[in-house]
Amino acid sequence: MKYAVYEADEALEVGLLDEESGSLKRLNLTSEQAALGVLAVIELEQAGKPPEPDGVQRKLSEVRLLAPVPRPHRNIFCVGKNYHAHAEEFASSGFDSSAANGSVPKAPIIFSKVPESVSGPGAPIPLDERVTQAVDYEAELAVIIGLGGRAISKEQALEHVWGYTIVNDVTARDLQGRHSQWLIGKSQDGFCPMGPCAVRAEDFNLSDSLVTCRVNGEPRQEASTSQLIFDVPTLIETLSAGITLMPGDVIATGTPAG
């Protein structure tokens, strides 16, 4: 199943996507719940009250799509240099403060983006030339945690995943290089477009799905999730070793070369 969060009739709604008809089946949620996006679905499912469609259908052409997680509870966990080709590409770029340790990391490199960086699919990305003049795109698969926990093993990690979405880890390269770390360059307002939808874990081929990026129609990035240096179970095990993951946490898994 695929879920979308959208604005219709000046209100936020969450719906199930019917790709064949190009329509959305609205879920029966209060306005406060709908404002949480798929986080509301996760919370209700954990309470044993999964939301059902209420009979209202919307055409995709008549709504404005928003991020599946419009306002994450806390910073988005992000992974740097997690495809071999990108690791080598970035190590020679001049912006990589970890390049002295080798192009391919020996353990996952983790940083974060603040919740306010999230924006909807297709929303304009603010570019303030007084702050940065070197902005890049980074298409990434993102994991949405459903069941929280600490010290989660790789063997049990996927049991904690509710679903997946896609993000653009927009990055100000000049800020990244100037500050010798990544938070500021990656957390500018609107620097994390997310969506257009979230897909349930059981309906997604994690072992071999393509992550692609096009700029003005021109292909720039393409790689399979099978090429990740550190796979999703490893990332969950690494993060949860000393950090308690929470339902609704988002993990961006890294970007391909290009």
PDB file of C-alpha atoms in Angstrom:
ATOM      1  CA  MET A   1       0.000   0.000   0.000  1.00  0.00           C
ATOM      2  CA  LYS A   2       1.076   3.545  -0.716  1.00  0.00           C
ATOM      3  CA  TYR A   3       0.068   6.502   1.437  1.00  0.00           C
ATOM      4  CA  ALA A   4       0.039  10.177   0.499  1.00  0.00           C
ATOM      5  CA  VAL A   5      -0.393  13.298   2.590  1.00  0.00           C
ATOM      6  CA  TYR A   6      -2.042  16.185   0.812  1.00  0.00           C
ATOM      7  CA  GLU A   7      -3.967  19.417   1.076  1.00  0.00           C
ATOM      8  CA  ALA A   8      -7.567  19.455  -0.178  1.00  0.00           C
ATOM      9  CA  ASP A   9     -10.299  21.981   0.531  1.00  0.00           C
ATOM     10  CA  GLU A  10      -7.788  23.924   2.646  1.00  0.00           C
ATOM     11  CA  ALA A  11      -7.331  20.946   4.993  1.00  0.00           C
ATOM     12  CA  LEU A  12      -4.662  18.289   5.425  1.00  0.00           C
ATOM     13  CA  GLU A  13      -5.644  14.696   4.699  1.00  0.00           C
ATOM     14  CA  VAL A  14      -3.968  11.303   4.474  1.00  0.00           C
ATOM     15  CA  GLY A  15      -5.077   8.850   1.823  1.00  0.00           C
ATOM     16  CA  LEU A  16      -4.362   5.508   0.219  1.00  0.00           C
ATOM     17  CA  LEU A  17      -3.056   5.898  -3.313  1.00  0.00           C
ATOM     18  CA  ASP A  18      -4.830   4.074  -6.158  1.00  0.00           C
ATOM     19  CA  GLU A  19      -2.335   4.428  -8.994  1.00  0.00           C
ATOM     20  CA  GLU A  20      -4.608   2.902 -11.641  1.00  0.00           C
ATOM     21  CA  SER A  21      -7.344   5.482 -11.154  1.00  0.00           C
ATOM     22  CA  GLY A  22      -5.045   8.300 -10.089  1.00  0.00           C
ATOM     23  CA  SER A  23      -7.073   8.852  -6.942  1.00  0.00           C
ATOM     24  CA  LEU A  24      -6.704   8.899  -3.174  1.00  0.00           C
ATOM     25  CA  LYS A  25      -8.989   7.182  -0.677  1.00  0.00           C
ATOM     26  CA  ARG A  26      -9.123   9.458   2.349  1.00  0.00           C
ATOM     27  CA  LEU A  27      -8.479   7.879   5.740  1.00  0.00           C
ATOM     28  CA  ASN A  28     -10.793   8.579   8.644  1.00  0.00           C
ATOM     29  CA  LEU A  29      -8.581  10.882  10.726  1.00  0.00           C
ATOM     30  CA  THR A  30      -9.132  14.010  12.764  1.00  0.00           C
ATOM     31  CA  SER A  31      -7.497  17.219  11.541  1.00  0.00           C
ATOM     32  CA  GLU A  32      -4.924  16.927  14.337  1.00  0.00           C
ATOM     33  CA  GLN A  33      -4.075  13.366  13.296  1.00  0.00           C
ATOM     34  CA  ALA A  34      -3.892  14.223   9.589  1.00  0.00           C
ATOM     35  CA  ALA A  35      -1.378  16.971  10.355  1.00  0.00           C
ATOM     36  CA  LEU A  36       1.015  14.235  11.512  1.00  0.00           C
ATOM     37  CA  GLY A  37       0.877  12.492   8.133  1.00  0.00           C
ATOM     38  CA  VAL A  38       1.791   8.817   8.192  1.00  0.00           C
ATOM     39  CA  LEU A  39       2.966   9.218  11.790  1.00  0.00           C
ATOM     40  CA  ALA A  40      -0.729   9.172  12.723  1.00  0.00           C
ATOM     41  CA  VAL A  41      -1.168   5.886  10.854  1.00  0.00           C
ATOM     42  CA  ILE A  42       1.785   4.376  12.727  1.00  0.00           C
ATOM     43  CA  GLU A  43       0.486   5.547  16.106  1.00  0.00           C
ATOM     44  CA  LEU A  44      -3.049   4.269  15.489  1.00  0.00           C
ATOM     45  CA  GLU A  45      -1.793   0.906  14.251  1.00  0.00           C
ATOM     46  CA  GLN A  46       0.315   0.491  17.368  1.00  0.00           C
ATOM     47  CA  ALA A  47      -2.798   1.250  19.442  1.00  0.00           C
ATOM     48  CA  GLY A  48      -4.662  -1.494  17.584  1.00  0.00           C
ATOM     49  CA  LYS A  49      -6.882   1.001  15.757  1.00  0.00           C
ATOM     50  CA  PRO A  50      -5.650   1.166  12.143  1.00  0.00           C
ATOM     51  CA  PRO A  51      -7.439   3.949  10.248  1.00  0.00           C
ATOM     52  CA  GLU A  52      -9.823   2.953   7.463  1.00  0.00           C
ATOM     53  CA  PRO A  53     -10.982   4.904   4.365  1.00  0.00           C
ATOM     54  CA  ASP A  54     -14.049   7.016   5.073  1.00  0.00           C
ATOM     55  CA  GLY A  55     -15.538   6.814   1.570  1.00  0.00           C
ATOM     56  CA  VAL A  56     -14.230  10.166   0.282  1.00  0.00           C
ATOM     57  CA  GLN A  57     -12.038   9.981  -2.831  1.00  0.00           C
ATOM     58  CA  ARG A  58      -9.817  12.720  -4.224  1.00  0.00           C
ATOM     59  CA  LYS A  59      -8.260  12.958  -7.657  1.00  0.00           C
ATOM     60  CA  LEU A  60      -4.502  13.386  -7.569  1.00  0.00           C
ATOM     61  CA  SER A  61      -4.840  16.246 -10.028  1.00  0.00           C
ATOM     62  CA  GLU A  62      -7.004  18.157  -7.557  1.00  0.00           C
ATOM     63  CA  VAL A  63      -4.779  18.055  -4.462  1.00  0.00           C
ATOM     64  CA  ARG A  64      -1.407  19.437  -3.396  1.00  0.00           C
ATOM     65  CA  LEU A  65       0.903  16.675  -2.236  1.00  0.00           C
ATOM     66  CA  LEU A  66       2.885  17.198   0.951  1.00  0.00           C
ATOM     67  CA  ALA A  67       5.691  15.268   2.633  1.00  0.00           C
ATOM     68  CA  PRO A  68       4.532  11.889   4.034  1.00  0.00           C
ATOM     69  CA  VAL A  69       6.062  12.992   7.361  1.00  0.00           C
ATOM     70  CA  PRO A  70       5.312  16.733   7.276  1.00  0.00           C
ATOM     71  CA  ARG A  71       7.047  17.463  10.579  1.00  0.00           C
ATOM     72  CA  PRO A  72       9.312  14.716  11.954  1.00  0.00           C
ATOM     73  CA  HIS A  73       9.423  14.407  15.748  1.00  0.00           C
ATOM     74  CA  ARG A  74      13.178  15.088  15.675  1.00  0.00           C
ATOM     75  CA  ASN A  75      16.129  15.394  13.322  1.00  0.00           C
ATOM     76  CA  ILE A  76      16.274  13.088  10.322  1.00  0.00           C
ATOM     77  CA  PHE A  77      19.116  10.575  10.617  1.00  0.00           C
ATOM     78  CA  CYS A  78      21.254  10.679   7.462  1.00  0.00           C
ATOM     79  CA  VAL A  79      24.035   8.462   6.145  1.00  0.00           C
ATOM     80  CA  GLY A  80      27.027   9.789   4.228  1.00  0.00           C
ATOM     81  CA  LYS A  81      29.039   7.989   1.550  1.00  0.00           C
ATOM     82  CA  ASN A  82      26.929   4.830   1.428  1.00  0.00           C
ATOM     83  CA  TYR A  83      27.384   3.848  -2.235  1.00  0.00           C
ATOM     84  CA  HIS A  84      30.868   2.841  -3.383  1.00  0.00           C
ATOM     85  CA  ALA A  85      30.931   5.078  -6.474  1.00  0.00           C
ATOM     86  CA  HIS A  86      29.676   8.109  -4.539  1.00  0.00           C
ATOM     87  CA  ALA A  87      32.152   7.508  -1.720  1.00  0.00           C
ATOM     88  CA  GLU A  88      35.018   7.688  -4.206  1.00  0.00           C
ATOM     89  CA  GLU A  89      33.436  10.644  -6.020  1.00  0.00           C
ATOM     90  CA  PHE A  90      32.917  12.633  -2.825  1.00  0.00           C
ATOM     91  CA  ALA A  91      36.339  11.860  -1.356  1.00  0.00           C
ATOM     92  CA  SER A  92      37.940  13.652  -4.311  1.00  0.00           C
ATOM     93  CA  SER A  93      35.463  16.557  -4.350  1.00  0.00           C
ATOM     94  CA  GLY A  94      37.237  18.790  -1.831  1.00  0.00           C
ATOM     95  CA  PHE A  95      34.130  18.977   0.380  1.00  0.00           C
ATOM     96  CA  ASP A  96      34.721  15.728   2.289  1.00  0.00           C
ATOM     97  CA  SER A  97      36.093  16.309   5.792  1.00  0.00           C
ATOM     98  CA  SER A  98      36.411  12.529   6.276  1.00  0.00           C
ATOM     99  CA  ALA A  99      38.464  11.901   3.126  1.00  0.00           C
ATOM    100  CA  ALA A 100      41.693  11.511   5.124  1.00  0.00           C
ATOM    101  CA  ASN A 101      40.283   8.268   6.495  1.00  0.00           C
ATOM    102  CA  GLY A 102      39.804   6.770   3.030  1.00  0.00           C
ATOM    103  CA  SER A 103      37.132   7.044   0.380  1.00  0.00           C
ATOM    104  CA  VAL A 104      35.036   4.084   1.563  1.00  0.00           C
ATOM    105  CA  PRO A 105      34.048   4.348   5.239  1.00  0.00           C
ATOM    106  CA  LYS A 106      34.736   1.479   7.625  1.00  0.00           C
ATOM    107  CA  ALA A 107      31.590   2.270   9.624  1.00  0.00           C
ATOM    108  CA  PRO A 108      28.439   4.246   8.750  1.00  0.00           C
ATOM    109  CA  ILE A 109      28.900   8.025   8.722  1.00  0.00           C
ATOM    110  CA  ILE A 110      25.884   9.547  10.465  1.00  0.00           C
ATOM    111  CA  PHE A 111      24.748  13.169  10.451  1.00  0.00           C
ATOM    112  CA  SER A 112      21.329  14.809  10.589  1.00  0.00           C
ATOM    113  CA  LYS A 113      18.956  17.332   9.044  1.00  0.00           C
ATOM    114  CA  VAL A 114      16.672  19.394  11.260  1.00  0.00           C
ATOM    115  CA  PRO A 115      12.893  18.773  10.998  1.00  0.00           C
ATOM    116  CA  GLU A 116      12.295  22.256   9.561  1.00  0.00           C
ATOM    117  CA  SER A 117      14.227  21.303   6.418  1.00  0.00           C
ATOM    118  CA  VAL A 118      11.387  19.001   5.289  1.00  0.00           C
ATOM    119  CA  SER A 119       9.235  20.187   2.400  1.00  0.00           C
ATOM    120  CA  GLY A 120       6.747  18.608   0.049  1.00  0.00           C
ATOM    121  CA  PRO A 121       7.469  17.018  -3.340  1.00  0.00           C
ATOM    122  CA  GLY A 122       7.679  19.650  -6.033  1.00  0.00           C
ATOM    123  CA  ALA A 123       7.795  22.533  -3.562  1.00  0.00           C
ATOM    124  CA  PRO A 124      10.268  25.307  -4.434  1.00  0.00           C
ATOM    125  CA  ILE A 125      13.602  24.936  -2.636  1.00  0.00           C
ATOM    126  CA  PRO A 126      14.624  28.305  -1.129  1.00  0.00           C
ATOM    127  CA  LEU A 127      17.997  29.437  -2.443  1.00  0.00           C
ATOM    128  CA  ASP A 128      19.465  32.364  -0.523  1.00  0.00           C
ATOM    129  CA  GLU A 129      22.552  33.563  -2.398  1.00  0.00           C
ATOM    130  CA  ARG A 130      23.615  35.552   0.668  1.00  0.00           C
ATOM    131  CA  VAL A 131      24.107  32.210   2.448  1.00  0.00           C
ATOM    132  CA  THR A 132      25.175  29.722  -0.228  1.00  0.00           C
ATOM    133  CA  GLN A 133      26.092  29.652  -3.895  1.00  0.00           C
ATOM    134  CA  ALA A 134      26.845  25.929  -4.293  1.00  0.00           C
ATOM    135  CA  VAL A 135      23.701  23.839  -3.881  1.00  0.00           C
ATOM    136  CA  ASP A 136      23.510  20.173  -4.909  1.00  0.00           C
ATOM    137  CA  TYR A 137      20.812  17.486  -5.154  1.00  0.00           C
ATOM    138  CA  GLU A 138      21.070  14.025  -3.519  1.00  0.00           C
ATOM    139  CA  ALA A 139      18.306  11.473  -4.186  1.00  0.00           C
ATOM    140  CA  GLU A 140      17.987   8.928  -1.379  1.00  0.00           C
ATOM    141  CA  LEU A 141      15.838   6.084  -0.143  1.00  0.00           C
ATOM    142  CA  ALA A 142      14.486   6.884   3.326  1.00  0.00           C
ATOM    143  CA  VAL A 143      13.352   4.448   6.013  1.00  0.00           C
ATOM    144  CA  ILE A 144      10.371   5.200   8.266  1.00  0.00           C
ATOM    145  CA  ILE A 145      10.583   3.452  11.637  1.00  0.00           C
ATOM    146  CA  GLY A 146       7.368   1.855  12.889  1.00  0.00           C
ATOM    147  CA  LEU A 147       8.420   0.007  16.019  1.00  0.00           C
ATOM    148  CA  GLY A 148      10.876   1.834  18.218  1.00  0.00           C
ATOM    149  CA  GLY A 149      13.626   0.247  20.243  1.00  0.00           C
ATOM    150  CA  ARG A 150      17.206   0.210  21.444  1.00  0.00           C
ATOM    151  CA  ALA A 151      19.996  -2.282  20.744  1.00  0.00           C
ATOM    152  CA  ILE A 152      18.142  -3.699  17.746  1.00  0.00           C
ATOM    153  CA  SER A 153      20.036  -6.516  16.017  1.00  0.00           C
ATOM    154  CA  LYS A 154      20.457  -6.729  12.258  1.00  0.00           C
ATOM    155  CA  GLU A 155      18.422  -9.919  12.302  1.00  0.00           C
ATOM    156  CA  GLN A 156      15.433  -8.129  13.848  1.00  0.00           C
ATOM    157  CA  ALA A 157      15.929  -4.697  12.288  1.00  0.00           C
ATOM    158  CA  LEU A 158      13.437  -4.955   9.434  1.00  0.00           C
ATOM    159  CA  GLU A 159      10.697  -5.850  11.931  1.00  0.00           C
ATOM    160  CA  HIS A 160      11.044  -2.247  13.132  1.00  0.00           C
ATOM    161  CA  VAL A 161      10.494  -0.692   9.677  1.00  0.00           C
ATOM    162  CA  TRP A 162       7.013   0.600   8.860  1.00  0.00           C
ATOM    163  CA  GLY A 163       7.802   1.714   5.322  1.00  0.00           C
ATOM    164  CA  TYR A 164       9.896   3.727   2.927  1.00  0.00           C
ATOM    165  CA  THR A 165       9.832   7.025   1.097  1.00  0.00           C
ATOM    166  CA  ILE A 166      12.221   9.108  -1.014  1.00  0.00           C
ATOM    167  CA  VAL A 167      14.040  12.294  -0.066  1.00  0.00           C
ATOM    168  CA  ASN A 168      16.269  14.810  -1.762  1.00  0.00           C
ATOM    169  CA  ASP A 169      19.123  15.524   0.638  1.00  0.00           C
ATOM    170  CA  VAL A 170      19.711  19.016  -0.754  1.00  0.00           C
ATOM    171  CA  THR A 171      23.149  20.239   0.296  1.00  0.00           C
ATOM    172  CA  ALA A 172      24.992  23.561   0.348  1.00  0.00           C
ATOM    173  CA  ARG A 173      28.485  22.354  -0.561  1.00  0.00           C
ATOM    174  CA  ASP A 174      30.224  25.620   0.301  1.00  0.00           C
ATOM    175  CA  LEU A 175      28.732  25.594   3.809  1.00  0.00           C
ATOM    176  CA  GLN A 176      29.632  21.921   4.153  1.00  0.00           C
ATOM    177  CA  GLY A 177      33.264  22.668   3.357  1.00  0.00           C
ATOM    178  CA  ARG A 178      33.461  25.904   5.338  1.00  0.00           C
ATOM    179  CA  HIS A 179      32.191  24.405   8.587  1.00  0.00           C
ATOM    180  CA  SER A 180      33.955  21.001   8.254  1.00  0.00           C
ATOM    181  CA  GLN A 181      30.714  19.240   9.168  1.00  0.00           C
ATOM    182  CA  TRP A 182      27.392  18.704   7.481  1.00  0.00           C
ATOM    183  CA  LEU A 183      24.526  19.921   9.679  1.00  0.00           C
ATOM    184  CA  ILE A 184      24.383  23.552   8.535  1.00  0.00           C
ATOM    185  CA  GLY A 185      24.901  22.814   4.836  1.00  0.00           C
ATOM    186  CA  LYS A 186      22.155  20.197   4.838  1.00  0.00           C
ATOM    187  CA  SER A 187      19.591  21.755   7.192  1.00  0.00           C
ATOM    188  CA  GLN A 188      18.700  24.974   5.407  1.00  0.00           C
ATOM    189  CA  ASP A 189      14.978  25.691   5.193  1.00  0.00           C
ATOM    190  CA  GLY A 190      13.329  23.486   2.557  1.00  0.00           C
ATOM    191  CA  PHE A 191      16.457  21.382   2.000  1.00  0.00           C
ATOM    192  CA  CYS A 192      14.685  18.016   2.445  1.00  0.00           C
ATOM    193  CA  PRO A 193      11.913  17.494  -0.132  1.00  0.00           C
ATOM    194  CA  MET A 194      10.158  14.239   0.774  1.00  0.00           C
ATOM    195  CA  GLY A 195       7.687  12.050  -1.107  1.00  0.00           C
ATOM    196  CA  PRO A 196       5.439  12.027  -3.060  1.00  0.00           C
ATOM    197  CA  CYS A 197       4.288   8.971  -1.097  1.00  0.00           C
ATOM    198  CA  ALA A 198       5.254   6.402   1.508  1.00  0.00           C
ATOM    199  CA  VAL A 199       5.053   2.684   0.752  1.00  0.00           C
ATOM    200  CA  ARG A 200       4.550  -0.064   3.315  1.00  0.00           C
ATOM    201  CA  ALA A 201       7.620  -2.204   3.963  1.00  0.00           C
ATOM    202  CA  GLU A 202       5.917  -5.403   2.825  1.00  0.00           C
ATOM    203  CA  ASP A 203       5.145  -3.817  -0.550  1.00  0.00           C
ATOM    204  CA  PHE A 204       8.674  -2.587  -1.287  1.00  0.00           C
ATOM    205  CA  ASN A 205      11.599  -4.503  -2.795  1.00  0.00           C
ATOM    206  CA  LEU A 206      14.374  -3.346  -0.484  1.00  0.00           C
ATOM    207  CA  SER A 207      16.942  -5.751  -1.910  1.00  0.00           C
ATOM    208  CA  ASP A 208      16.905  -4.317  -5.437  1.00  0.00           C
ATOM    209  CA  SER A 209      15.097  -1.042  -6.152  1.00  0.00           C
ATOM    210  CA  LEU A 210      16.503   1.829  -8.193  1.00  0.00           C
ATOM    211  CA  VAL A 211      17.227   5.224  -6.672  1.00  0.00           C
ATOM    212  CA  THR A 212      17.250   7.757  -9.505  1.00  0.00           C
ATOM    213  CA  CYS A 213      17.511  11.507  -9.918  1.00  0.00           C
ATOM    214  CA  ARG A 214      16.808  13.701 -12.927  1.00  0.00           C
ATOM    215  CA  VAL A 215      17.587  17.391 -13.214  1.00  0.00           C
ATOM    216  CA  ASN A 216      15.417  19.168 -15.784  1.00  0.00           C
ATOM    217  CA  GLY A 217      14.737  15.756 -17.324  1.00  0.00           C
ATOM    218  CA  GLU A 218      18.426  14.820 -17.571  1.00  0.00           C
ATOM    219  CA  PRO A 219      19.409  11.592 -15.730  1.00  0.00           C
ATOM    220  CA  ARG A 220      22.057  12.361 -13.112  1.00  0.00           C
ATOM    221  CA  GLN A 221      21.922   9.539 -10.547  1.00  0.00           C
ATOM    222  CA  GLU A 222      20.942   5.883 -10.652  1.00  0.00           C
ATOM    223  CA  ALA A 223      21.889   2.974  -8.417  1.00  0.00           C
ATOM    224  CA  SER A 224      20.235  -0.085  -6.913  1.00  0.00           C
ATOM    225  CA  THR A 225      19.658  -0.452  -3.194  1.00  0.00           C
ATOM    226  CA  SER A 226      21.638  -3.688  -3.572  1.00  0.00           C
ATOM    227  CA  GLN A 227      24.738  -1.459  -3.938  1.00  0.00           C
ATOM    228  CA  LEU A 228      24.507   0.141  -0.500  1.00  0.00           C
ATOM    229  CA  ILE A 229      27.767  -0.193   1.438  1.00  0.00           C
ATOM    230  CA  PHE A 230      25.821  -0.491   4.702  1.00  0.00           C
ATOM    231  CA  ASP A 231      22.377  -2.001   4.254  1.00  0.00           C
ATOM    232  CA  VAL A 232      19.262  -0.934   6.153  1.00  0.00           C
ATOM    233  CA  PRO A 233      19.567  -3.596   8.915  1.00  0.00           C
ATOM    234  CA  THR A 234      23.167  -2.487   9.557  1.00  0.00           C
ATOM    235  CA  LEU A 235      22.116   1.167   9.753  1.00  0.00           C
ATOM    236  CA  ILE A 236      19.335   0.384  12.238  1.00  0.00           C
ATOM    237  CA  GLU A 237      21.659  -1.748  14.354  1.00  0.00           C
ATOM    238  CA  THR A 238      24.295   1.007  14.332  1.00  0.00           C
ATOM    239  CA  LEU A 239      21.925   3.825  15.271  1.00  0.00           C
ATOM    240  CA  SER A 240      20.017   1.896  17.912  1.00  0.00           C
ATOM    241  CA  ALA A 241      23.146   0.596  19.657  1.00  0.00           C
ATOM    242  CA  GLY A 242      23.041   3.589  22.003  1.00  0.00           C
ATOM    243  CA  ILE A 243      20.127   5.681  20.707  1.00  0.00           C
ATOM    244  CA  THR A 244      16.541   4.633  21.299  1.00  0.00           C
ATOM    245  CA  LEU A 245      14.769   4.813  17.932  1.00  0.00           C
ATOM    246  CA  MET A 246      11.228   6.151  18.027  1.00  0.00           C
ATOM    247  CA  PRO A 247       8.178   5.348  15.877  1.00  0.00           C
ATOM    248  CA  GLY A 248       8.192   7.817  13.006  1.00  0.00           C
ATOM    249  CA  ASP A 249      11.947   8.330  12.933  1.00  0.00           C
ATOM    250  CA  VAL A 250      13.273   8.818   9.390  1.00  0.00           C
ATOM    251  CA  ILE A 251      16.614   7.465   8.184  1.00  0.00           C
ATOM    252  CA  ALA A 252      17.974   8.692   4.840  1.00  0.00           C
ATOM    253  CA  THR A 253      20.235   5.909   3.577  1.00  0.00           C
ATOM    254  CA  GLY A 254      22.722   7.789   1.367  1.00  0.00           C
ATOM    255  CA  THR A 255      22.931   8.964  -2.224  1.00  0.00           C
ATOM    256  CA  PRO A 256      24.359   7.362  -5.393  1.00  0.00           C
ATOM    257  CA  ALA A 257      27.135   8.882  -7.495  1.00  0.00           C
ATOM    258  CA  GLY A 258      26.345  11.643  -9.946  1.00  0.00           C
TER     259      GLY A 258
END
